PDB file of C-alpha atoms in Angstrom:
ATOM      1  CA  UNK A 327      -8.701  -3.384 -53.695  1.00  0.00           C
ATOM      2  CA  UNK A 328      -6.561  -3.407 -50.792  1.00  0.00           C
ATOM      3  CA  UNK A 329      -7.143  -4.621 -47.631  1.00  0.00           C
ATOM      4  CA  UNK A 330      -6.249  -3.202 -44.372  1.00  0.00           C
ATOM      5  CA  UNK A 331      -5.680  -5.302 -41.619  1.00  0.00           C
ATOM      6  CA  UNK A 332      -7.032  -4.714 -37.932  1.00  0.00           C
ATOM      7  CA  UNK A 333      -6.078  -5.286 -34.651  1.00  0.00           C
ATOM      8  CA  UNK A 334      -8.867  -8.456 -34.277  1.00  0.00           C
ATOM      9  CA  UNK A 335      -6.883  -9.964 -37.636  1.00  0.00           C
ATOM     10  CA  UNK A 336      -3.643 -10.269 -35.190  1.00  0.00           C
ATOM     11  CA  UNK A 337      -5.376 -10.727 -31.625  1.00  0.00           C
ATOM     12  CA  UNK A 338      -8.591 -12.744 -32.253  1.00  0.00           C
ATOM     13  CA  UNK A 339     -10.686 -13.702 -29.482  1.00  0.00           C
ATOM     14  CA  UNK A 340      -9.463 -11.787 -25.675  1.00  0.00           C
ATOM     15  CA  UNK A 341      -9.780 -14.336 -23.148  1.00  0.00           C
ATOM     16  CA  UNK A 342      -9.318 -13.521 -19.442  1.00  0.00           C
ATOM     17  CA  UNK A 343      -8.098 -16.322 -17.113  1.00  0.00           C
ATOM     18  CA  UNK A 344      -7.711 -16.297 -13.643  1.00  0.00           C
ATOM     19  CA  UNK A 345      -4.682 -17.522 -11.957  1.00  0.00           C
ATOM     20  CA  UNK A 346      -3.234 -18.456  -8.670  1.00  0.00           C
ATOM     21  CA  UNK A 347      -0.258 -16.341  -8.326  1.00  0.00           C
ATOM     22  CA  UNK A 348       2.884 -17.850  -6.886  1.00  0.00           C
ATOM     23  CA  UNK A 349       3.878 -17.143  -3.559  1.00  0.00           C
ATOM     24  CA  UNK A 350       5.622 -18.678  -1.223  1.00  0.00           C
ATOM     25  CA  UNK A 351       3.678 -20.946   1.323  1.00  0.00           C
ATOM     26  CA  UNK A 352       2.311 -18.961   3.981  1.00  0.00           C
ATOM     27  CA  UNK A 353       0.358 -19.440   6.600  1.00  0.00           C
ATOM     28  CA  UNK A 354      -2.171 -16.502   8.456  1.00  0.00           C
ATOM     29  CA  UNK A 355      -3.259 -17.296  11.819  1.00  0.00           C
ATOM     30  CA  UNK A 356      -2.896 -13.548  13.293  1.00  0.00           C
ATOM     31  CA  UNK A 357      -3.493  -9.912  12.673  1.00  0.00           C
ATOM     32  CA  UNK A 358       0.321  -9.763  12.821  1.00  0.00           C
ATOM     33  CA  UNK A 359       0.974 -12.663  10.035  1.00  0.00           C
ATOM     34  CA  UNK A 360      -0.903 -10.379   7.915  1.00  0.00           C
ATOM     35  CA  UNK A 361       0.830  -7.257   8.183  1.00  0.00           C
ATOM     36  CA  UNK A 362       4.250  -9.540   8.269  1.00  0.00           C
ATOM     37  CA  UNK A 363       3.525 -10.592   4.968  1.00  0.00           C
ATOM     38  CA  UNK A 364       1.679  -7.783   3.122  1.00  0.00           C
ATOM     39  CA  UNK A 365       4.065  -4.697   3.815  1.00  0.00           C
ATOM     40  CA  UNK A 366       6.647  -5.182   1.327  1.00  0.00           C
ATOM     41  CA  UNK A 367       3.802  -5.702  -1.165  1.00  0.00           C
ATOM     42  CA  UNK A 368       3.203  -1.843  -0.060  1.00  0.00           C
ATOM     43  CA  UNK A 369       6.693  -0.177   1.240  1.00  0.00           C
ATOM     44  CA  UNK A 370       6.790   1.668  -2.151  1.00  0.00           C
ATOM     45  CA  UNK A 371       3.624   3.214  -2.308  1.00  0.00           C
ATOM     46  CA  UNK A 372       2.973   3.190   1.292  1.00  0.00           C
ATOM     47  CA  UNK A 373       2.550   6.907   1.441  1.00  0.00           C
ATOM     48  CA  UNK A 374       1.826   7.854  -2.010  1.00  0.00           C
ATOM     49  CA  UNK A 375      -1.276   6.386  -2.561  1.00  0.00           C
ATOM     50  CA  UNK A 376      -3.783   4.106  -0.926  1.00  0.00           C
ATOM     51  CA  UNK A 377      -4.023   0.335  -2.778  1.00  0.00           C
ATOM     52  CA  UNK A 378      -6.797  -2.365  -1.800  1.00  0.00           C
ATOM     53  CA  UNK A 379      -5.646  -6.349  -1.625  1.00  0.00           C
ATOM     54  CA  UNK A 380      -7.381  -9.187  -1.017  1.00  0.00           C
ATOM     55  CA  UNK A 381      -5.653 -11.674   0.314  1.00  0.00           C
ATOM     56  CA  UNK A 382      -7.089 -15.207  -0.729  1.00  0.00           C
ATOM     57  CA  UNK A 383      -6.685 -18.124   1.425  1.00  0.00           C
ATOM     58  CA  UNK A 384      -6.677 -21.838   1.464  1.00  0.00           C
ATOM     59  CA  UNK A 385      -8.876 -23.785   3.597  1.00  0.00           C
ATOM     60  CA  UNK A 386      -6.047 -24.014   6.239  1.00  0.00           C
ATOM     61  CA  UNK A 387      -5.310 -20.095   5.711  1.00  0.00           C
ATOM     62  CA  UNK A 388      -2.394 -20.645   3.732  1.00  0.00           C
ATOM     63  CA  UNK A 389      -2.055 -17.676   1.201  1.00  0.00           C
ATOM     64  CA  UNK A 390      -2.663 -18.799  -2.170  1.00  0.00           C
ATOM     65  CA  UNK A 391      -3.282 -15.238  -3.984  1.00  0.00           C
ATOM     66  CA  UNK A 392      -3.038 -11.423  -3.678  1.00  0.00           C
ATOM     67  CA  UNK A 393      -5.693  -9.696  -5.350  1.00  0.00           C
ATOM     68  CA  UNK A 394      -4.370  -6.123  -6.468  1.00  0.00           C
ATOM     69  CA  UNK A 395      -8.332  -4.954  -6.373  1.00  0.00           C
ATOM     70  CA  UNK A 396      -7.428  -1.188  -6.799  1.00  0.00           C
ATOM     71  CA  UNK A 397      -5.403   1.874  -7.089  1.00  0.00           C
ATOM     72  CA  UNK A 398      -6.240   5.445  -5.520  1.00  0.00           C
ATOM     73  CA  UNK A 399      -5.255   8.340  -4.499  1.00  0.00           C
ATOM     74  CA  UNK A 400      -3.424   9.693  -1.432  1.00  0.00           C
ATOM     75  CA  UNK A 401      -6.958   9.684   0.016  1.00  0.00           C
ATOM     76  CA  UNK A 402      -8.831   7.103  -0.948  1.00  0.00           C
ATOM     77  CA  UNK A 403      -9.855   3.944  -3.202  1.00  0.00           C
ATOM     78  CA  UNK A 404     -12.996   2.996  -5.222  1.00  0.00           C
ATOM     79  CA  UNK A 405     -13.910  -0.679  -4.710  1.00  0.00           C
ATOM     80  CA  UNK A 406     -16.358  -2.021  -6.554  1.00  0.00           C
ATOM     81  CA  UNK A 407     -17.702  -5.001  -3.927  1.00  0.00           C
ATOM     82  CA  UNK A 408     -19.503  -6.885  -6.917  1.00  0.00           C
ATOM     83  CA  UNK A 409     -16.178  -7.103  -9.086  1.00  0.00           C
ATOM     84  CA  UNK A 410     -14.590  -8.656  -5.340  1.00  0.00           C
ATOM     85  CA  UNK A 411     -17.040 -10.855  -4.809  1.00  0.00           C
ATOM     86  CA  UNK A 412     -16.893 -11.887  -8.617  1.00  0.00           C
ATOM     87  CA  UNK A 413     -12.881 -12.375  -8.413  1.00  0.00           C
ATOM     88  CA  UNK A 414     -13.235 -14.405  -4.650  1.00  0.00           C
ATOM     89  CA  UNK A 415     -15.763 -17.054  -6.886  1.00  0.00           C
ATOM     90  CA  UNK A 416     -13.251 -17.209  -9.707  1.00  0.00           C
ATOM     91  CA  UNK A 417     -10.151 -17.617  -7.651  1.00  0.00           C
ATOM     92  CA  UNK A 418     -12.050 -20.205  -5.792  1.00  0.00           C
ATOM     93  CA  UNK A 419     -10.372 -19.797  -2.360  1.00  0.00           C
ATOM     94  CA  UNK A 420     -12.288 -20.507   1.092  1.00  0.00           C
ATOM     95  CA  UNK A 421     -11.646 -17.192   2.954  1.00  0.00           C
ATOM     96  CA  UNK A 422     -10.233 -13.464   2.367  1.00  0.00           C
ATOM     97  CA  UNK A 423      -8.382 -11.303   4.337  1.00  0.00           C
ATOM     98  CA  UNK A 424      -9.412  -7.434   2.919  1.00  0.00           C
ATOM     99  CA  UNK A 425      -6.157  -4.671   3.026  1.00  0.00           C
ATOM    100  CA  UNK A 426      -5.625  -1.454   2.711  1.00  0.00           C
ATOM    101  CA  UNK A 427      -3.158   1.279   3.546  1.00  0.00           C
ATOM    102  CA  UNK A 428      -3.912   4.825   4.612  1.00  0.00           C
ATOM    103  CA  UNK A 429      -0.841   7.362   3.505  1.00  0.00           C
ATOM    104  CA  UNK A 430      -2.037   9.318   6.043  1.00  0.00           C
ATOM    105  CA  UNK A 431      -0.646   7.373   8.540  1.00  0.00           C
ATOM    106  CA  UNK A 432      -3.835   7.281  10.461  1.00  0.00           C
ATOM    107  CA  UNK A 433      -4.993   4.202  11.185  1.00  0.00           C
ATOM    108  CA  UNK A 434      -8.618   4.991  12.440  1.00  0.00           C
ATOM    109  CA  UNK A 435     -11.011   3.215   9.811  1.00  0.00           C
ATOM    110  CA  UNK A 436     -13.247   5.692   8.372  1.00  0.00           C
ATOM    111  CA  UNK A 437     -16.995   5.302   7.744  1.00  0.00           C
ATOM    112  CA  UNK A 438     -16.457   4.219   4.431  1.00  0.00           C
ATOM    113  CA  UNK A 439     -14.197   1.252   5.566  1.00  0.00           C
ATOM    114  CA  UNK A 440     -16.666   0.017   8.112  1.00  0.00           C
ATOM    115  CA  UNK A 441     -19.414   0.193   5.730  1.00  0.00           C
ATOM    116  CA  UNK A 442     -17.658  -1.167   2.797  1.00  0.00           C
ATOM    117  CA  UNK A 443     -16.156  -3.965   5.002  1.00  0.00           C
ATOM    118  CA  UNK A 444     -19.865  -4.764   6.238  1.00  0.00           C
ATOM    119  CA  UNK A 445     -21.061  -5.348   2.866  1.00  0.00           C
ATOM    120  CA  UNK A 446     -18.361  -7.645   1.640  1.00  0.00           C
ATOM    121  CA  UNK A 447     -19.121  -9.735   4.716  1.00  0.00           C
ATOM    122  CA  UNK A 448     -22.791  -9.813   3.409  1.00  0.00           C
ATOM    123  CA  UNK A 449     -21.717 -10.689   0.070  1.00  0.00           C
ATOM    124  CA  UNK A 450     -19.197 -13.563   1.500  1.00  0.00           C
ATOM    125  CA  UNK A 451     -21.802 -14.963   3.909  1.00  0.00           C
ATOM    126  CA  UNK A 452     -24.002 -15.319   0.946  1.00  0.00           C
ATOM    127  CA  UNK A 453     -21.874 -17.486  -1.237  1.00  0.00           C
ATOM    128  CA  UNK A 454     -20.324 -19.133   1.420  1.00  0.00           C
ATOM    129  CA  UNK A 455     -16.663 -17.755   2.093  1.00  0.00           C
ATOM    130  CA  UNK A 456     -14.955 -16.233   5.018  1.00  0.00           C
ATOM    131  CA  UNK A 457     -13.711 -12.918   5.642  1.00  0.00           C
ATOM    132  CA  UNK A 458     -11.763 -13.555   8.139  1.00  0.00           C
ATOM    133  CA  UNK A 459     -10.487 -10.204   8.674  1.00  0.00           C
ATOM    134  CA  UNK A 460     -10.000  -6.204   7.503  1.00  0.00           C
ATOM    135  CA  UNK A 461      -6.573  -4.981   8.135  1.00  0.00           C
ATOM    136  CA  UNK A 462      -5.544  -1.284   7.652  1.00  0.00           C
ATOM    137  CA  UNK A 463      -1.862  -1.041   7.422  1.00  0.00           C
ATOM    138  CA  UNK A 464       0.480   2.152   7.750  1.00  0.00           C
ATOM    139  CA  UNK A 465       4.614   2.220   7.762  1.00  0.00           C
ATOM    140  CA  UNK A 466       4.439   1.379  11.444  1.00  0.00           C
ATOM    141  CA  UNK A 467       1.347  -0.425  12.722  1.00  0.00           C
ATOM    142  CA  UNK A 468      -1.453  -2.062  11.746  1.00  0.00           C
ATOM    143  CA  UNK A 469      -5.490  -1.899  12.573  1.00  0.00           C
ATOM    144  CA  UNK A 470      -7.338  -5.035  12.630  1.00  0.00           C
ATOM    145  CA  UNK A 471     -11.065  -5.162  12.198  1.00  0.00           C
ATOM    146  CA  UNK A 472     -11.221  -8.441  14.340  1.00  0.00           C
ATOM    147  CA  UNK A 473      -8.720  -7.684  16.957  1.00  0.00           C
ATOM    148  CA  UNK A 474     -10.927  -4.205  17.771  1.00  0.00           C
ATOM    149  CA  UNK A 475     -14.374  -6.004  17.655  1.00  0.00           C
ATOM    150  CA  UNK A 476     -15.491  -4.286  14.217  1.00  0.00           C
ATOM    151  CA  UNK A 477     -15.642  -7.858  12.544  1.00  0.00           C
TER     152      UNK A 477
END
């Protein structure tokens, strides 16, 4: 009898590792430092679709890892806030900086920003990291949840 081989005969066991990408040393201190360093992560999709980062940081807000979380739509995103919360623990970094872009071009947060942004704070109080900030970003400008008084 002959026997056929499968995909687990070549592959074996799948194991998923998380990784510090790297970037060049970088340090956040402003609302500005973010958008400095995120926008050429998004000039190509800037108004083609929205995309949600995380940015993780050291303990002296050096950026140690950018967390492509996910990948809309022209108007909108899903994030799941348990898969974030589960990556932040496995990257093992001591604060986050949330981004998004809006292809609009308007950079009003929505509801659903302020109430997703609310309940990753929540989750990061509980396990003991920082969010130190929510930054929406179009071509142009930038809207910062701390520099407005939302965070």
């Amino acid at each position: 009898m002959k026997r056929i081989a499968t995909y687990k005969d070549f592959i074996g066991e799948l194991n998923i590792i998380y990784r510090r990408t790297s970037l060049p040393t970088r340090q956040i201190l402003t609302s500005s430092d973010v958008f400095d360093f995120i926008f050429p992560f998004y000039d190509e999709i800037m108004d083609t679709r929205e995309e949600f980062k995380i940015i993780h940081l050291s303990n002296n807000n050096n950026v140690v890892n950018v967390d492509n979380h996910s990948i809309g739509g022209r108007v909108g995103t899903v994030i799941d806030i348990p898969t974030v919360l589960r990556n932040i623990l496995h990257i093992n970094t001591h604060g986050i900086i949330l981004v998004h872009n809006h292809p609009s071009g308007k950079l009003v947060p929505s509801q659903a920003d302020i109430d997703v942004t609310n309940k990753i704070k929540k989750g990061c109080d509980a396990i003991g990291i920082r969010l130190l900030d929510h930054i929406i970003i179009t071509r142009e400008k930038h809207y910062s949840f701390v520099d407005e008084g939302l965070l």
